[in-house]
Coordinates of C-alpha atoms and ligand atoms in Angstrom, one line a residue:
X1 CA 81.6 76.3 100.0
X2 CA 83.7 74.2 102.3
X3 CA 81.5 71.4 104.5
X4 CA 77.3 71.8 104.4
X5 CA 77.4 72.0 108.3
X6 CA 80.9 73.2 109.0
X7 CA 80.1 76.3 110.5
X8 CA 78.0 74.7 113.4
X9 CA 80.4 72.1 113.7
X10 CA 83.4 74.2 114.2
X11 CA 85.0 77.4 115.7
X12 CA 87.0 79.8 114.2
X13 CA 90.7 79.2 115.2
X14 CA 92.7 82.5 114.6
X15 CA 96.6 81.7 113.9
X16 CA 98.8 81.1 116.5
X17 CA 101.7 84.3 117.5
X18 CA 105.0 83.7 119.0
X19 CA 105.0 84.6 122.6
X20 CA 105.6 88.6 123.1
X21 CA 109.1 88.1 125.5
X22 CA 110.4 86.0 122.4
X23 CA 109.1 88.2 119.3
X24 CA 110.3 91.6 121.0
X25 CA 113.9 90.9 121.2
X26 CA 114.1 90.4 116.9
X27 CA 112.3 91.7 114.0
X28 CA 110.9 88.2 112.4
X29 CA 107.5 87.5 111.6
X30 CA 105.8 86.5 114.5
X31 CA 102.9 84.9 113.1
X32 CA 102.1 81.1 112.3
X33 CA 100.5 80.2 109.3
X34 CA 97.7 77.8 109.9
X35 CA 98.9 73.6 109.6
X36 CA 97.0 72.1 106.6
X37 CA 94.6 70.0 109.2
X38 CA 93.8 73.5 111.1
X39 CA 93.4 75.2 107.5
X40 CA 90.9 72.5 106.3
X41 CA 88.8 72.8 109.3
X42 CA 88.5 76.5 109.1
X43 CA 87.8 76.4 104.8
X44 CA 85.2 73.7 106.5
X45 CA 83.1 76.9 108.2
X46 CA 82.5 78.6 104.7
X47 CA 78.8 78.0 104.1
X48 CA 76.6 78.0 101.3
X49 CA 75.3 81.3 102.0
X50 CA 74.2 81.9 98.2
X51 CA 75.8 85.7 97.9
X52 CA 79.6 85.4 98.8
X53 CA 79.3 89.2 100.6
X54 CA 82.9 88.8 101.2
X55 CA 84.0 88.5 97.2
X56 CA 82.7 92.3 97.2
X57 CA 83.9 93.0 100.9
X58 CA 87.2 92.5 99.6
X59 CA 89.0 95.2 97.2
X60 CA 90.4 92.7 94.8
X61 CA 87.0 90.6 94.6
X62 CA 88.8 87.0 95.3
X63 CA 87.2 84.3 94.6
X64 CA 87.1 83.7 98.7
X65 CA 84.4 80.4 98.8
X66 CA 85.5 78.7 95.9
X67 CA 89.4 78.8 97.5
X68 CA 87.5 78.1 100.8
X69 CA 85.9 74.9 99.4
X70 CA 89.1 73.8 97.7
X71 CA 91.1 73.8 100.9
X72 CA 88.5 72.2 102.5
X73 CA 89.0 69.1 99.9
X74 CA 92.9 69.5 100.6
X75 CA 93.5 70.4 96.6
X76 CA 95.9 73.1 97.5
X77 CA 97.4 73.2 94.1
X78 CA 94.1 74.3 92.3
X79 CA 93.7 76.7 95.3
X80 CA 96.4 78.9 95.0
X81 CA 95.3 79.0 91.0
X82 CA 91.7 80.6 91.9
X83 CA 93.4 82.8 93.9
X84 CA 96.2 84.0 91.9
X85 CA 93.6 85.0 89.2
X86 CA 92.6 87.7 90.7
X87 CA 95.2 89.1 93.7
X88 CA 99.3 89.0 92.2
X89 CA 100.7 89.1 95.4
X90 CA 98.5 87.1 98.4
X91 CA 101.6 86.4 100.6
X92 CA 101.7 90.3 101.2
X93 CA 97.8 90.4 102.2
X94 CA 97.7 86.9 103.3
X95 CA 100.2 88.9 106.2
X96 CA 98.9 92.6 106.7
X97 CA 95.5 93.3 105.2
X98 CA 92.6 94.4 107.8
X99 CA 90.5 91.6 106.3
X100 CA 87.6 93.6 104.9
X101 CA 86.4 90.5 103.3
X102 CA 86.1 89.0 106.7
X103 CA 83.5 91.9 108.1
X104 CA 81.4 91.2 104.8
X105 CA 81.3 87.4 105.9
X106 CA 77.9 86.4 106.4
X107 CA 78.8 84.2 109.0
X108 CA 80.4 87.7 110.9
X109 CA 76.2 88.8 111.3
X110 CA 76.0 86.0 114.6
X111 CA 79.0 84.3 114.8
X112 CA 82.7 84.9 114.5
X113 CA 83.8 85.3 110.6
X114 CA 85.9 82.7 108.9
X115 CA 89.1 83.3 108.8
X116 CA 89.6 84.3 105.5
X117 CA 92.9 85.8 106.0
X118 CA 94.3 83.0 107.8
X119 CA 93.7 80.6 104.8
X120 CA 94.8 83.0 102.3
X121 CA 97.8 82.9 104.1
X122 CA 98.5 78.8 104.2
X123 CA 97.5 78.7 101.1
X124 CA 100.3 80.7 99.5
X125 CA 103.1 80.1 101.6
X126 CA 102.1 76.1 100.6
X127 CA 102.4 77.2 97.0
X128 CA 105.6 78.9 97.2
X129 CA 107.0 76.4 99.5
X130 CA 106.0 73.7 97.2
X131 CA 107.3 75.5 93.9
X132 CA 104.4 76.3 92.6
X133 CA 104.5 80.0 92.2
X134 CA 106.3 80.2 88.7
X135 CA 107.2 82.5 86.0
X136 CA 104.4 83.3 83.7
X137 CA 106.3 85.0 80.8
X138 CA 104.0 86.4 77.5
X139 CA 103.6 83.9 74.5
X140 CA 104.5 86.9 72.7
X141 CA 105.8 90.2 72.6
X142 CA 103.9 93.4 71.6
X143 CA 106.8 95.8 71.2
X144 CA 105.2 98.5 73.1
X145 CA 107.2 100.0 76.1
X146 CA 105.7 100.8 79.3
X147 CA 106.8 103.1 82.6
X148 CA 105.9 102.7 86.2
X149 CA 106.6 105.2 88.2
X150 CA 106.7 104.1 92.0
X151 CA 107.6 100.1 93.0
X152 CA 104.7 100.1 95.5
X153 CA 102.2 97.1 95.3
X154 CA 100.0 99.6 93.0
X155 CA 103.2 99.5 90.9
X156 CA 104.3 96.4 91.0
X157 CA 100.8 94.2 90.4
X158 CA 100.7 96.7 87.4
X159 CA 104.0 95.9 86.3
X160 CA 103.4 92.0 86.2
X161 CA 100.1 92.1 84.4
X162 CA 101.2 94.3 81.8
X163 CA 104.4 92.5 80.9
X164 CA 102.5 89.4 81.3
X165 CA 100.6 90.1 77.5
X166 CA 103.6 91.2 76.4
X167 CA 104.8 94.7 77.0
X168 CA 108.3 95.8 77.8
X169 CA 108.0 96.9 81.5
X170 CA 110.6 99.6 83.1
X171 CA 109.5 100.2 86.8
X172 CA 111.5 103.7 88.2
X173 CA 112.2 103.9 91.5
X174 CA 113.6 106.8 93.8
X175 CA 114.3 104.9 96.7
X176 CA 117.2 102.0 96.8
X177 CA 115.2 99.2 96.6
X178 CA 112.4 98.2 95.6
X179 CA 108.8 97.9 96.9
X180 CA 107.3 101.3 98.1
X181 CA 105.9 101.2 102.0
X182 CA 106.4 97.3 101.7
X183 CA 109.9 97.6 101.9
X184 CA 110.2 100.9 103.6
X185 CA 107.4 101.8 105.7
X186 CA 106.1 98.6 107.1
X187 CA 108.0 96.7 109.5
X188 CA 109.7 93.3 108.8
X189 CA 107.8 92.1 111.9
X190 CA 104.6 92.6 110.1
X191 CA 106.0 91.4 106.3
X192 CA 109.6 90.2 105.7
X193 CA 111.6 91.5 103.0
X194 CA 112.0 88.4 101.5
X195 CA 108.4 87.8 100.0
X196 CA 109.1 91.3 98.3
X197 CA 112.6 89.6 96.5
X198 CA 110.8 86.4 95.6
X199 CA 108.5 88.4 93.8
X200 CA 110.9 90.6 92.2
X201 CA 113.3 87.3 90.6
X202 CA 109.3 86.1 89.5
X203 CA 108.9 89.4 87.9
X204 CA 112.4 89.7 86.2
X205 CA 111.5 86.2 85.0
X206 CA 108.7 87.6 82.9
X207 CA 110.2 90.3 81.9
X208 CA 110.1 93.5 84.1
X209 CA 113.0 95.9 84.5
X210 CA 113.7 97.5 88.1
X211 CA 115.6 100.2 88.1
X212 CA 116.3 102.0 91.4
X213 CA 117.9 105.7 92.5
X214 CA 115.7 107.1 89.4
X215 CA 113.8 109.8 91.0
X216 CA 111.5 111.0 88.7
X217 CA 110.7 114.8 88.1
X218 CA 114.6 115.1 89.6
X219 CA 117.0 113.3 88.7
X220 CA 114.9 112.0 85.5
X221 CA 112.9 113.8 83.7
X222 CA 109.6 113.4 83.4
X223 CA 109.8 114.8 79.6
X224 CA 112.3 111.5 79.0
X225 CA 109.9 109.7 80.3
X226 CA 107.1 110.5 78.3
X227 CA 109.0 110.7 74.9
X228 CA 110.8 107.1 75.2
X229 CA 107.4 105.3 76.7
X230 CA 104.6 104.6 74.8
X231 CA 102.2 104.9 78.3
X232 CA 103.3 106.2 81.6
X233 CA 102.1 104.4 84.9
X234 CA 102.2 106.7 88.1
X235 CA 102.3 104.8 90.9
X236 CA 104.0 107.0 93.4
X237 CA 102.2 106.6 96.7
X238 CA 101.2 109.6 98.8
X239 CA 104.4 110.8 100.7
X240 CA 103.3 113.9 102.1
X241 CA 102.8 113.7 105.9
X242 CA 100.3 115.4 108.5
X243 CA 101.9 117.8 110.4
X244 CA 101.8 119.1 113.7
X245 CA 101.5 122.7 114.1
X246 CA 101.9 123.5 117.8
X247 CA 104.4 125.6 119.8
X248 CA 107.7 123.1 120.1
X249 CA 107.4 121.5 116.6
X250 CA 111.1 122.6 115.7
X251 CA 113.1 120.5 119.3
X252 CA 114.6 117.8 118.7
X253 CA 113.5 114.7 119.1
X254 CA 110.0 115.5 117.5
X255 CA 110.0 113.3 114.1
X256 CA 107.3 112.1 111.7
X257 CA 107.1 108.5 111.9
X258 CA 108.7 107.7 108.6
X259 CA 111.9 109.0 109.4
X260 CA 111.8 107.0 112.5
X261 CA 110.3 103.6 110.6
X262 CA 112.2 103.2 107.3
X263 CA 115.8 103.8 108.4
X264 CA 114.6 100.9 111.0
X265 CA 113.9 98.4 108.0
X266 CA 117.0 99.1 105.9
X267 CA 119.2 98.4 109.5
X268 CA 117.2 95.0 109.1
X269 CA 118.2 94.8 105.3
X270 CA 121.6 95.0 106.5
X271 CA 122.5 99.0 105.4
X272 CA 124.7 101.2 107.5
X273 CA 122.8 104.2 108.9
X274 CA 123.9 107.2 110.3
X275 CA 122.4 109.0 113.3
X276 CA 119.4 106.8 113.2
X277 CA 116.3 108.0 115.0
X278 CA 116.2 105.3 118.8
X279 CA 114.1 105.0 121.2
X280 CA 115.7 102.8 123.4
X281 CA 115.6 103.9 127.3
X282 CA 113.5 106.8 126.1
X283 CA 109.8 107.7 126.7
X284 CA 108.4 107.6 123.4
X285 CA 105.0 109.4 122.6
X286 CA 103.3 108.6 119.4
X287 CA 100.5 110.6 118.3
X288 CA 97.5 109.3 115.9
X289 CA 96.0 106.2 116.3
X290 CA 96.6 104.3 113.1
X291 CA 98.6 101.8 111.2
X292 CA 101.5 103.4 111.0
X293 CA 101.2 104.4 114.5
X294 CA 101.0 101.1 115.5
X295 CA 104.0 100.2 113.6
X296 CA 106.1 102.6 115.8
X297 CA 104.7 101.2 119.3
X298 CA 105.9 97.7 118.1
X299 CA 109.2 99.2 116.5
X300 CA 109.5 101.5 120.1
X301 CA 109.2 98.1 121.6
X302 CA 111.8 96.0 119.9
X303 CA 114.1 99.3 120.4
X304 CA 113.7 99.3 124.4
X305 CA 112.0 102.5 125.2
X306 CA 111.1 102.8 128.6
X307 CA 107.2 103.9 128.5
X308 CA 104.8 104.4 125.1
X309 CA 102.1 106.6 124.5
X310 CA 99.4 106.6 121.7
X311 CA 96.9 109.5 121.9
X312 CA 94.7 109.5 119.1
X313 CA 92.6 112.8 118.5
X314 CA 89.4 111.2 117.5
X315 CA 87.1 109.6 120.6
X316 CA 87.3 105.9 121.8
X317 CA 85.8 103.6 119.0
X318 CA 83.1 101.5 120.4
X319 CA 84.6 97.6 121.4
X320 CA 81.9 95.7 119.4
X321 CA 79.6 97.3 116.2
X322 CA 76.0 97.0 116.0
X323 CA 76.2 94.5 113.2
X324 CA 72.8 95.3 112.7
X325 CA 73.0 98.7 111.4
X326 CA 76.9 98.0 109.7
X327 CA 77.0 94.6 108.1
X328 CA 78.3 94.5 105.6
X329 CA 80.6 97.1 105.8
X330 CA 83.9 97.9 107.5
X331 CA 83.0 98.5 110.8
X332 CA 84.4 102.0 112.9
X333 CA 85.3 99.4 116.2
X334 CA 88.2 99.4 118.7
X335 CA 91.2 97.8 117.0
X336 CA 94.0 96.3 118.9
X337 CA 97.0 95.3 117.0
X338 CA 99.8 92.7 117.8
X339 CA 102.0 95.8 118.7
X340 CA 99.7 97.1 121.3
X341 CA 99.6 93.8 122.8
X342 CA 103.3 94.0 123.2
X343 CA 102.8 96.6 125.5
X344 CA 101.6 100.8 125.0
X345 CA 99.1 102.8 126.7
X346 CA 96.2 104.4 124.5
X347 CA 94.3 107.0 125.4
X348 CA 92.0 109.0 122.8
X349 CA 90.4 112.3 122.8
X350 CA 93.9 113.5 123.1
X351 CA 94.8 117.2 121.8
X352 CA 98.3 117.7 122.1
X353 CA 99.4 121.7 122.6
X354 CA 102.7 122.5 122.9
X355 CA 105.9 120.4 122.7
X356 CA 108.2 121.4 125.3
X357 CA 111.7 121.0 125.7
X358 CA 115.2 121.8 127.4
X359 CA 118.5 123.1 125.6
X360 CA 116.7 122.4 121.9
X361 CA 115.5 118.9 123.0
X362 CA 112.1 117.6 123.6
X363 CA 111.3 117.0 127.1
X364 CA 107.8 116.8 127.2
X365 CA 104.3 117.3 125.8
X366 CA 101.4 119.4 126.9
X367 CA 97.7 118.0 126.4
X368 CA 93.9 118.5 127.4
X369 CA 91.5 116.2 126.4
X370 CA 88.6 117.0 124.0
X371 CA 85.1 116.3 123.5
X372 CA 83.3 116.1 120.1
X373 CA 80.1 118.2 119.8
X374 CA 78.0 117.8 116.6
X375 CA 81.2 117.2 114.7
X376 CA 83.2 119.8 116.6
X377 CA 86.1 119.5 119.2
X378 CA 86.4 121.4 121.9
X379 CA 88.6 121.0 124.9
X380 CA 87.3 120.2 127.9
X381 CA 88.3 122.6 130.8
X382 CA 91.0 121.4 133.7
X383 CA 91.5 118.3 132.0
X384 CA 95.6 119.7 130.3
X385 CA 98.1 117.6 131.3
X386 CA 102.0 117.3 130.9
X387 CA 103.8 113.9 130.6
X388 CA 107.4 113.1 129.7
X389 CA 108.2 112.7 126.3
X390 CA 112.0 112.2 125.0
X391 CA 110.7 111.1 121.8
X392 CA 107.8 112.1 120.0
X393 CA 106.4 110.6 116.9
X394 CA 103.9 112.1 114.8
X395 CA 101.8 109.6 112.8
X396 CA 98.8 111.5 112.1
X397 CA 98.2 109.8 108.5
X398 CA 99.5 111.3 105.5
X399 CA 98.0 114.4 103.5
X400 CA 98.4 113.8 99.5
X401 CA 101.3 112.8 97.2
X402 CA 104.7 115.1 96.6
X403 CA 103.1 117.5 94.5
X404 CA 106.8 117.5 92.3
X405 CA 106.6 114.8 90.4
X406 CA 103.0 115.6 89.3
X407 CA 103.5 118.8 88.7
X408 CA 106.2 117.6 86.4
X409 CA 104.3 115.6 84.4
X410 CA 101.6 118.8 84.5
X411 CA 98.5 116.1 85.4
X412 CA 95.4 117.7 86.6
X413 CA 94.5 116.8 90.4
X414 CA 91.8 116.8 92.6
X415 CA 90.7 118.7 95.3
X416 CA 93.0 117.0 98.0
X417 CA 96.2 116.7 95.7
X418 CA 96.0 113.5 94.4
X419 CA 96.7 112.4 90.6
X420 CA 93.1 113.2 88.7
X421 CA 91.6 110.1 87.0
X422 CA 88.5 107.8 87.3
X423 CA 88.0 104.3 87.7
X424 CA 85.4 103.7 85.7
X425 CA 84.3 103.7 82.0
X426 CA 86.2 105.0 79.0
X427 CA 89.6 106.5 79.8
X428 CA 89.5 105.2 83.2
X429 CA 92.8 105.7 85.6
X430 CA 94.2 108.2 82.3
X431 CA 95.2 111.5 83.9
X432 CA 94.8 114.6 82.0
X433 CA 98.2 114.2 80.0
X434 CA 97.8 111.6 77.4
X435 CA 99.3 108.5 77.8
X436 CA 99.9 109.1 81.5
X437 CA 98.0 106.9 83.8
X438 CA 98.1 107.0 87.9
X439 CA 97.2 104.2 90.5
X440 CA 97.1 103.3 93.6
X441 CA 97.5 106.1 96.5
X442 CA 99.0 108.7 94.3
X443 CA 94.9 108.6 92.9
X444 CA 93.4 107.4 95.6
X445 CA 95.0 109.0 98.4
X446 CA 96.7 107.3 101.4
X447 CA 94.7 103.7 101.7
X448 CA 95.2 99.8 101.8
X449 CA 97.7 97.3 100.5
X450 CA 95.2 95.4 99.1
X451 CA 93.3 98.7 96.9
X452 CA 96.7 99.7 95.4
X453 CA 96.7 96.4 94.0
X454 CA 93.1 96.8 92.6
X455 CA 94.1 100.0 91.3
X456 CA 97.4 98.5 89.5
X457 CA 95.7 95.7 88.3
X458 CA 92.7 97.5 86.7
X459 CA 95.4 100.6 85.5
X460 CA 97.0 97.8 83.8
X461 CA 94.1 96.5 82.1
X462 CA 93.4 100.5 80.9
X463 CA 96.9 101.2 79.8
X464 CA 96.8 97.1 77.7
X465 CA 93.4 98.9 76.1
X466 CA 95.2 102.3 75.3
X467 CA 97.9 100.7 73.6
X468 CA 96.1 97.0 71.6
X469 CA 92.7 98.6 71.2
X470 CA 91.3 95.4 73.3
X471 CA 92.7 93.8 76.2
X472 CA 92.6 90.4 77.5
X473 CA 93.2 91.8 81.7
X474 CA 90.8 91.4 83.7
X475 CA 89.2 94.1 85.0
Ligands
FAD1 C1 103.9 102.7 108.2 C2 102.8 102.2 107.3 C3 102.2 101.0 107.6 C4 101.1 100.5 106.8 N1 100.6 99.3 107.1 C5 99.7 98.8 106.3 C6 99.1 97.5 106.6 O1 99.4 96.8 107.6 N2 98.2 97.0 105.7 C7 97.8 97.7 104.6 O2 97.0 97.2 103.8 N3 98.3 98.9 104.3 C8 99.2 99.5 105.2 N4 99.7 100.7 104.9 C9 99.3 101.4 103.7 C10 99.9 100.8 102.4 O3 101.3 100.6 102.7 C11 99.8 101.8 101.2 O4 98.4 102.0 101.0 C12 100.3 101.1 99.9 O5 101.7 100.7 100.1 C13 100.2 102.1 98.7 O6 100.7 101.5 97.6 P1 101.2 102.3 96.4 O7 101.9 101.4 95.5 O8 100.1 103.2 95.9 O9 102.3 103.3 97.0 P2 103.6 103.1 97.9 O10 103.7 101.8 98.6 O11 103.7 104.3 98.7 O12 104.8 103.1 96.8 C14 105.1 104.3 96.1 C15 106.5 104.2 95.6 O13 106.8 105.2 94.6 C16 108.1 105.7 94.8 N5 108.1 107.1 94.2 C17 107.4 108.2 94.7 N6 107.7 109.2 93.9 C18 108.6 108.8 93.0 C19 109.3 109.4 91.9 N7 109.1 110.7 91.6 N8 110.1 108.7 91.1 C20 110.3 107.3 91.4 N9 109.7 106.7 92.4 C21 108.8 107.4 93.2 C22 108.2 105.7 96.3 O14 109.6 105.8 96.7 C23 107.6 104.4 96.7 O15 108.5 103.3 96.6 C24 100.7 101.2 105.7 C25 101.3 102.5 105.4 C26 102.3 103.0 106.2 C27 102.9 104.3 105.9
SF4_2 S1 93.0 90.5 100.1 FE1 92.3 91.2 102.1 S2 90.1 91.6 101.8 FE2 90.8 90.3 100.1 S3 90.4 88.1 100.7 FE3 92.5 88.6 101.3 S4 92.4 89.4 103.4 FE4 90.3 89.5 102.6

């Protein structure tokens, strides 16, 4: 509950960045975790408000006050306990999760949140700095053998629970390394690599087998699979990307954000690549207005383009909620992240129309913008525009999973694509195919950090039922 009369006492201090001119020129973390005094004082702000809103606000239900309260008293040891018991991996949403927890905060209805996040964060880099995130191996094994498709953190906190009461663990993974978007799709800026191997060497510790270049439905098959497991995980992630349809698509120099992000990361993991997508001196464009657009402004930054765009489709989100009307929930509300602060205009009601372009090479892009009538766009008349664009990215969110490996498999899916299964009740996260299970965004479609690690958990907890009849996971 941190301090009876903290939260008129004290403010909210968010944690300190590095300055922009210094955090543009690498691609380190830029952010500092709060110093134990700064922490206490902010746990201090939790109050006694008698329905911990934020415990449900957040996917993974942590225990929020009770870690609040024991940071407050300084007993960081007993801290990082309560939270390990219910998130596996807090230093990767201690660094990039929104924080729904935070809008839920009673505090948040006439007063700034506490900054939950912020203390998640000092509180796990104090445990792993002080050697206190450790192996937990099984007291014993069960002899069953277990499959996770896709190292994401859906597959991963799955992984760790499961071989953690005993189960023989084999995570598959297409890519190289290990870690799904973690590793290749957000930028080390936002999360270092090295939180990702620390977890891994924990994780081999208790038991789990990686196994990397093993492209399921391709270059193994899912048949295999099924006959040498005794349950399947598929943890996949939803690869498929939004396209853009409009006259100029094929030039060059037109690329979906993923091909420009991930080559980025493995340059900072020390890999050779080829022919890899710049936008130094260049004017970049990036259309859609989310995370993983934001990732390429701040990437386009640390590259040295010359200008960046973001047009977003959808109108201008209103600077402040009506808490009123939205507390407790996630709040639609203009979001500015560290990367637009380093510098990229926004603009939204943005349509783009045509790419255009000179000897096979984007040049530029045509626009209008739109107004939304009733739920409706239409453009407004006189308003297209053309701007210089050598580079255009194309993060407009991503549609379903690759339909392959599913369709190997043969699960049933839902109306957008996704892996059939339910969350709750008997048989819950089990596909059609028995002994197959799916989590994380290959169920739930593209989402959060901090759900796929709901989802593994509580797939874990399913699949330990399936194959012991009982299971002590919680759920
Ligand atoms: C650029 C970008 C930035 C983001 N930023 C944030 C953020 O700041 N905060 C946040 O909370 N969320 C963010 N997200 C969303 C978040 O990364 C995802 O919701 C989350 O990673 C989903 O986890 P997952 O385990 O379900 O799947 P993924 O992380 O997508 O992992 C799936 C893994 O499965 C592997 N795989 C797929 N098919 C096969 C196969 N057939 N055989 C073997 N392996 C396979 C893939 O290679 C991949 O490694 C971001 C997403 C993107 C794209
Ligand atoms: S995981 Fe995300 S929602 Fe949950 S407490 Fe941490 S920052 Fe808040």
């Amino acid at each position: 509950m941190g301090k009876v009369t903290g939260f008129l006492e004290y403010e909210r201090l968010s944690e300190a960045n590095l300055p922009v001119t210094d955090r543009v020129r690498n691609y380190k973390e830029f952010v500092l975790h709060l110093t134990d005094d700064q922490a206490r004082i902010q746990g201090a702000r939790c109050m006694d408000c008698g329905i911990p809103f934020c415990m449900t606000g957040c996917p993974i239900n942590n225990i929020i006050p009770d870690w609040n309260d024991l940071v407050y008293q300084q007993d960081w040891r007993r801290a990082i306990d309560v939270l390990h018991s219910t998130n596996n991996f807090p230093e990767f949403t201690g660094r990039i999760c929104p924080a729904p927890c935070e809008a839920a905060c009673t505090l948040n209805i006439n007063a700034d949140a506490v900054g939950i996040k912020s203390i998640e964060h000092a509180i796990i880099d104090k445990a792993w700095e002080n050697n206190w995130v450790v192996p937990q191996p099984p007291a014993a094994k069960t002899g069953k053998k277990v499959a996770v498709v896709g190292s994401g953190p859906a597959g991963l906190a799955a992984a760790q629970q499961l071989a953690r009461v005993g189960h023989d663990v084999v995570v598959l993974e297409k890519q190289d390394r290990i870690g799904g978007l973690l590793r290749y799709g957000i930028p080390d800026f936002k999360m270092e690599k090295s939180h990702i191997d620390r977890r891994m060497a924990q994780m081999e510790a208790e038991g789990v087998e990686f196994r990397v270049n093993q492209n399921v439905g391709e270059n193994v098959k899912a048949e295999d699979v099924i006959n040498e497991y005794d349950a399947v995980i598929l943890a996949g992630g939803a690869e498929y990307p939004r396209d853009l349809p409009v006259p100029g698509r094929e030039l060059d120099g037109v690329h979906f954000a993923m091909d420009f992000l991930t080559p980025q990361n493995k340059v900072v993991a020390g890999d050779k690549v080829e022919n890899q997508i710049m936008a130094t001196n260049k004017h970049v464009v990036v259309i859609g207005g989310g995370d993983t657009g934001s990732d390429c402004v701040g990437t386009s930054n640390r590259h040295g383009a010359v200008s960046i765009t973001q047009f977003e489709l959808m109108p201008q989100p209103p600077e402040k909620e009506n808490k009123e009307l939205v507390w407790p929930d996630w709040p639609l509300k203009l979001r500015t992240s560290s990367s637009h602060e380093e510098g990229c205009e926004r603009d939204w009601s943005i349509m783009t129309k045509e790419l255009v372009g000179e000897n096979g090479k984007v040049t530029g892009l045509k626009a209008a913008r739109v107004e939304w009538k009733d739920g409706r766009m239409q453009e407004v008349p006189g308003t297209e525009f053309t701007m210089p664009a050598d580079l255009v990215l194309l993060a407009m969110g991503f549609v379903s999973p690759v339909q392959k490996v599913l369709d190997a498999f043969g699960v049933e899916k839902d109306n957008r694509g996704n892996a059939k299964a339910t969350t709750d009740g008997e048989g819950c996260y089990a596909t059609s195919k028995p002994k197959v299970f799916a989590a994380g965004d290959m169920r739930r479609g593209q989402s959060l950090v901090v759900w796929a690690i709901r989802e593994g958990r509580q797939a874990a907890r399913a699949v330990d039922e399936f194959l012991m009849g009982s299971s002590t996971l919680p759920r």
